[in-house]
Amino acid sequence: MKIAIIGIGTVGTGVLELLNQEKNNIENRIGESIEVSWICDLKDTLKIESNLKFTKNYKEILNDNSVETIIELIGGNTTAFEIAKETLKSGKNLITANKHLLATKGIEIFEIAKKHNVKIFFEAAVAGGTPALSSIYEGTFSGGIKTITGILNGTSNYILNKMEEGSDYDSALKLAQEAGYAELDPTFDVKGIDTAHKISLLSYLVWGKLIDFKKINIKGIDKITKKDIEFAKNSGKRFKLIGEAKKINNQIIINVEPRLIEKNDQLYNVNDVYNGIKSYGIHLGETFFYGKGAGALPTATAIIGDLYKIKNSNAWY
Ligand code: HSE
């Protein structure tokens, strides 16, 4: 399988590293060799192995008929939107970690993919390396899912954790940025927007409908003070940034807000960059997914899983 990677930041570098380290394992499981035919990035300073073909112009990749799948990792919903549309229109599959793009432009993107009979997978867009999306889409659809609730932003969770340990907000955010967890624009993390992107994609996979992003009520952790954290501690609870989607009377309602979580809730013990997703189904009962929500190699693991799905699974639309 010939692939190309557009965007060599934290996650792109992780994908190259994982393909290298786990080459035999990955190729055995997927059943063919994986060749990175192109990498595309705008940075001049990029240090890449000399055997990889490099371009700053993604259109060169679109013109290469031998490339079957493009992995888009640049983020945002402007240039990435163009890349996604052109990739699918050129008959290539798309793998993306871009929750912002799919939560805001997904309807159009899924339509184009359907029309051109190509696949798009996005396991890495939600909960990093935790394979919650595959499990939810392929495993729980008959479970009568009514609610899905999660800690979906590693950066916010990390900041809240550090504040509980005595750090102030700004230095905790800086640490999260240094660890490579935060978005390019960290206001997406701390204002709840990234969580809203992710819960909206989870809701799409559960109920088959992408709701208008503007209709989501969003509150972040940026107004949480040390005093709030102390108050939570004294009442035996913890503040967590929660994204929740519910289906009530055939209507999907999505909310993002910091909530006080009680000790007996599984989400209480989700620490640092970890994410946790609970779902409740009338037939299935409760399920809980837990794992690293950000970082190079965990997120790359989800992307490699998508390469497997390109060969073996039906598309998620
Ligand atoms: N900024 C995101 C987070 C990265 O902190 O969860 C993974 O989507």
Coordinates of C-alpha atoms and ligand atoms in Angstrom, one line a residue:
M1 CA 0.0 0.0 0.0
K2 CA 1.4 3.3 -1.0
I3 CA 0.6 6.1 1.3
A4 CA 1.4 9.8 1.8
I5 CA 1.5 11.9 5.0
I6 CA 0.6 15.6 4.9
G7 CA 1.7 17.4 8.0
I8 CA 4.8 16.3 9.9
G9 CA 4.2 17.6 13.4
T10 CA 4.0 15.7 16.6
V11 CA 1.6 13.0 15.3
G12 CA 3.2 12.8 11.8
T13 CA 6.6 12.2 13.3
G14 CA 5.0 9.5 15.5
V15 CA 3.5 7.8 12.5
L16 CA 6.9 7.6 10.7
E17 CA 8.5 6.3 13.9
L18 CA 5.9 3.7 14.5
L19 CA 5.9 2.5 10.9
N20 CA 9.7 2.1 11.4
Q21 CA 9.6 0.4 14.8
E22 CA 6.7 -1.9 14.2
K23 CA 7.3 -2.5 10.4
N24 CA 7.0 -6.3 10.4
N25 CA 4.1 -6.5 12.9
I26 CA 2.1 -3.8 10.9
E27 CA 2.8 -5.4 7.5
N28 CA 1.9 -8.9 8.7
R29 CA -1.4 -7.7 10.1
I30 CA -2.4 -5.5 7.2
G31 CA -1.2 -8.2 4.8
E32 CA 1.0 -6.1 2.5
S33 CA 4.0 -3.8 2.6
I34 CA 3.4 -0.2 3.5
E35 CA 5.4 2.4 1.6
V36 CA 5.4 6.0 2.5
S37 CA 5.7 7.4 -1.0
W38 CA 5.5 11.1 -0.1
I39 CA 5.6 13.4 2.8
C40 CA 4.4 16.9 2.6
D41 CA 5.0 19.8 5.0
L42 CA 5.6 23.5 4.7
K43 CA 8.5 23.6 7.2
D44 CA 12.0 24.2 5.9
T45 CA 13.6 22.9 9.0
L46 CA 12.1 19.4 8.8
K47 CA 14.6 16.6 9.4
I48 CA 13.5 13.6 7.4
E49 CA 15.2 10.4 6.2
S50 CA 16.7 11.0 2.7
N51 CA 14.8 8.0 1.2
L52 CA 11.4 9.8 1.7
K53 CA 10.1 11.9 -1.2
F54 CA 9.3 15.3 0.1
T55 CA 7.1 18.1 -1.3
K56 CA 5.7 21.4 -0.1
N57 CA 2.9 21.1 -2.6
Y58 CA 0.2 18.5 -1.8
K59 CA -1.1 18.6 -5.3
E60 CA 2.0 16.7 -6.4
I61 CA 0.7 13.8 -4.3
L62 CA -2.8 14.0 -5.7
N63 CA -1.3 13.6 -9.2
D64 CA 0.6 10.4 -8.2
N65 CA -1.9 7.7 -9.2
S66 CA 0.1 5.0 -7.2
V67 CA -0.8 6.7 -3.9
E68 CA -3.9 4.9 -2.4
T69 CA -4.3 6.6 0.9
I70 CA -3.4 10.1 2.3
I71 CA -3.0 10.7 6.0
E72 CA -3.9 14.4 6.7
L73 CA -2.3 15.7 9.9
I74 CA -2.2 19.5 9.5
G75 CA -5.3 20.3 11.5
G76 CA -7.7 23.2 11.1
N77 CA -10.6 23.4 8.7
T78 CA -9.4 25.7 5.9
T79 CA -6.4 24.2 3.9
A80 CA -7.2 20.8 5.5
F81 CA -10.7 21.1 4.0
E82 CA -9.3 21.6 0.5
I83 CA -6.9 18.7 0.9
A84 CA -9.7 16.4 2.2
K85 CA -12.0 17.3 -0.7
E86 CA -9.4 16.9 -3.3
T87 CA -8.0 13.7 -1.9
L88 CA -11.4 12.1 -2.0
K89 CA -12.3 13.4 -5.4
S90 CA -9.0 12.0 -6.8
G91 CA -10.2 8.6 -5.7
K92 CA -7.8 8.2 -2.7
N93 CA -8.8 7.2 0.8
L94 CA -8.3 9.6 3.6
I95 CA -7.2 9.0 7.2
T96 CA -7.3 12.1 9.5
A97 CA -6.9 13.0 13.1
N98 CA -8.6 16.3 12.4
K99 CA -11.7 16.5 14.7
H100 CA -12.1 20.3 13.9
L101 CA -12.4 19.6 10.2
L102 CA -14.9 16.7 10.6
A103 CA -17.0 18.3 13.3
T104 CA -17.5 21.4 11.2
K105 CA -17.3 20.2 7.6
G106 CA -18.0 16.5 8.0
I107 CA -21.4 16.4 6.2
E108 CA -19.8 17.6 3.0
I109 CA -16.7 15.5 3.3
F110 CA -18.7 12.3 4.0
E111 CA -20.9 13.0 1.0
I112 CA -17.8 13.4 -1.3
A113 CA -16.3 10.2 0.0
K114 CA -19.5 8.3 -0.6
K115 CA -19.9 9.7 -4.1
H116 CA -16.3 8.7 -5.0
N117 CA -16.5 5.4 -3.3
V118 CA -13.5 5.9 -1.1
K119 CA -13.1 5.5 2.6
I120 CA -12.4 7.9 5.4
F121 CA -11.3 6.9 8.9
F122 CA -10.6 9.1 11.9
E123 CA -9.9 6.9 14.9
A124 CA -7.1 9.3 16.0
A125 CA -9.5 12.3 16.1
V126 CA -11.1 11.3 19.4
A127 CA -9.3 9.9 22.5
G128 CA -5.9 9.6 20.8
G129 CA -4.7 6.1 21.0
T130 CA -7.9 4.6 22.6
P131 CA -9.8 2.7 20.0
A132 CA -13.2 3.9 21.2
L133 CA -14.5 4.9 17.8
S134 CA -14.1 1.5 16.1
S135 CA -15.6 -0.2 19.1
I136 CA -18.5 2.2 19.3
Y137 CA -19.2 2.1 15.5
E138 CA -18.7 -1.6 14.9
G139 CA -19.4 -3.1 18.3
T140 CA -22.2 -1.2 20.1
F141 CA -24.6 -0.1 17.4
S142 CA -27.4 -2.5 18.5
G143 CA -27.0 -1.6 22.2
G144 CA -29.7 1.1 22.2
I145 CA -27.2 3.9 23.1
K146 CA -28.8 6.8 24.9
T147 CA -25.9 8.7 26.3
I148 CA -22.2 9.1 25.8
T149 CA -20.2 11.1 28.3
G150 CA -16.5 11.7 28.3
I151 CA -13.3 13.4 29.3
L152 CA -12.0 14.0 25.8
N153 CA -9.3 16.6 26.1
G154 CA -6.0 15.5 27.4
T155 CA -4.7 19.1 27.8
S156 CA -7.5 20.3 30.0
N157 CA -7.4 17.2 32.1
Y158 CA -3.7 17.6 32.5
I159 CA -4.1 21.2 33.6
L160 CA -6.8 20.4 36.1
N161 CA -4.6 17.7 37.5
K162 CA -1.6 19.9 37.8
M163 CA -3.8 22.6 39.5
E164 CA -4.9 20.0 42.0
E165 CA -1.2 19.4 42.7
G166 CA -0.7 23.1 43.4
S167 CA 0.4 24.5 39.9
D168 CA -1.1 27.6 38.6
Y169 CA -3.1 27.5 35.4
D170 CA -0.5 29.2 33.1
S171 CA 2.4 27.0 34.0
A172 CA 0.3 23.9 33.8
L173 CA -0.8 24.9 30.3
K174 CA 2.9 25.5 29.4
L175 CA 3.8 22.0 30.5
A176 CA 1.0 20.5 28.4
Q177 CA 2.2 22.4 25.4
E178 CA 5.8 21.2 26.0
A179 CA 4.6 17.6 26.1
G180 CA 3.0 18.1 22.7
Y181 CA -0.6 17.6 23.9
A182 CA -2.1 21.0 23.2
E183 CA -3.6 22.2 19.9
L184 CA -1.7 24.8 17.9
D185 CA -4.3 27.2 19.3
P186 CA -4.6 26.1 22.9
T187 CA -7.8 28.1 23.4
F188 CA -9.5 25.1 21.6
D189 CA -8.4 22.9 24.4
V190 CA -9.1 25.1 27.4
K191 CA -12.4 26.7 26.1
G192 CA -14.0 23.3 25.5
I193 CA -14.0 23.6 21.7
D194 CA -11.8 20.5 21.1
T195 CA -14.1 18.5 23.4
A196 CA -17.1 19.7 21.5
H197 CA -15.5 18.6 18.2
K198 CA -14.9 15.2 19.7
I199 CA -18.3 14.6 21.4
S200 CA -20.0 15.7 18.2
L201 CA -18.0 13.0 16.2
L202 CA -18.9 10.3 18.8
S203 CA -22.5 11.3 18.5
Y204 CA -22.3 11.0 14.7
L205 CA -20.9 7.5 15.0
V206 CA -23.6 6.5 17.5
W207 CA -26.7 8.0 15.9
G208 CA -25.6 8.6 12.3
K209 CA -26.2 12.4 12.4
L210 CA -23.7 15.2 12.6
I211 CA -25.4 18.0 14.4
D212 CA -24.9 21.7 13.6
F213 CA -21.7 22.6 15.5
K214 CA -23.0 26.0 16.4
K215 CA -25.9 24.5 18.4
I216 CA -23.5 22.9 20.9
N217 CA -23.4 24.6 24.4
I218 CA -19.7 25.0 25.2
K219 CA -18.0 26.0 28.4
G220 CA -14.3 25.4 29.1
I221 CA -12.0 25.2 32.1
D222 CA -10.4 28.6 31.5
K223 CA -12.6 30.2 34.3
I224 CA -11.8 27.5 36.9
T225 CA -9.8 29.0 39.8
K226 CA -7.6 27.5 42.5
K227 CA -10.5 28.3 44.9
D228 CA -12.9 26.1 42.8
I229 CA -10.3 23.3 42.8
E230 CA -10.0 23.6 46.6
F231 CA -13.8 23.6 47.0
A232 CA -14.0 20.4 44.9
K233 CA -11.3 18.7 47.0
N234 CA -13.0 19.6 50.2
S235 CA -16.2 18.0 49.0
G236 CA -14.4 14.8 47.9
K237 CA -15.0 15.6 44.2
R238 CA -12.9 16.7 41.2
F239 CA -13.6 19.1 38.4
K240 CA -13.4 17.4 35.0
L241 CA -14.2 18.9 31.6
I242 CA -17.0 16.8 30.3
G243 CA -18.5 16.4 26.8
E244 CA -21.9 14.7 26.8
A245 CA -24.3 13.7 24.0
K246 CA -27.8 12.4 24.8
K247 CA -30.7 11.3 22.6
I248 CA -34.0 12.4 24.1
N249 CA -37.2 12.0 22.2
N250 CA -35.3 11.5 18.9
Q251 CA -33.3 14.7 19.5
I252 CA -29.6 14.8 20.0
I253 CA -28.4 17.2 22.7
I254 CA -24.7 18.0 23.2
N255 CA -23.1 19.9 26.1
V256 CA -19.6 20.6 27.1
E257 CA -18.8 22.0 30.6
P258 CA -16.7 21.5 33.6
R259 CA -18.5 19.2 36.1
L260 CA -17.9 18.1 39.6
I261 CA -17.3 14.4 39.5
E262 CA -18.0 12.1 42.4
K263 CA -15.5 9.4 43.7
N264 CA -17.7 6.5 42.6
D265 CA -17.7 7.7 38.9
Q266 CA -15.2 6.0 36.6
L267 CA -14.3 9.4 35.2
Y268 CA -13.1 10.5 38.7
N269 CA -9.8 8.5 38.3
V270 CA -9.0 9.7 34.7
N271 CA -5.8 11.6 35.2
D272 CA -3.2 13.6 33.3
V273 CA -3.4 13.2 29.5
Y274 CA -5.8 10.2 29.8
N275 CA -9.3 10.2 28.3
G276 CA -12.3 8.3 29.5
I277 CA -15.6 7.6 27.6
K278 CA -18.7 6.1 29.2
S279 CA -21.7 5.1 27.2
Y280 CA -25.0 3.9 28.3
G281 CA -27.3 1.7 26.2
I282 CA -30.7 0.3 27.1
H283 CA -29.7 -3.1 25.9
L284 CA -25.9 -2.9 26.4
G285 CA -25.8 -1.2 29.8
E286 CA -22.7 0.8 30.6
T287 CA -19.3 0.6 28.8
F288 CA -16.2 2.5 29.6
F289 CA -13.2 3.2 27.3
Y290 CA -10.0 4.5 28.8
G291 CA -6.6 5.4 27.4
K292 CA -4.1 8.1 26.4
G293 CA -5.9 11.0 24.6
A294 CA -2.9 12.7 23.1
G295 CA 0.8 12.3 22.3
A296 CA 2.8 11.2 19.3
L297 CA 2.9 7.4 19.6
P298 CA -0.5 6.7 21.1
T299 CA -2.2 8.8 18.4
A300 CA 0.0 7.2 15.7
T301 CA -1.2 3.8 17.0
A302 CA -4.8 4.8 16.1
I303 CA -3.7 6.0 12.7
I304 CA -2.0 2.7 11.9
G305 CA -5.3 1.0 13.0
D306 CA -7.0 3.1 10.3
L307 CA -4.6 1.7 7.7
Y308 CA -5.9 -1.8 8.6
K309 CA -9.5 -0.6 8.3
I310 CA -8.8 0.8 4.8
K311 CA -8.2 -2.8 3.8
N312 CA -10.7 -4.6 6.0
S313 CA -13.6 -2.5 7.1
N314 CA -16.6 -0.7 5.6
A315 CA -16.5 3.1 5.7
W316 CA -18.0 4.9 8.6
Y317 CA -20.6 6.9 6.6
Ligands
HSE1 N1 -5.2 18.8 22.1 C1 -5.8 17.5 22.1 C2 -5.9 17.1 23.6 C3 -4.9 16.6 21.3 O1 -5.3 17.7 24.4 O2 -6.7 16.2 23.8 C4 -5.6 15.3 21.0 O3 -6.8 15.4 20.3

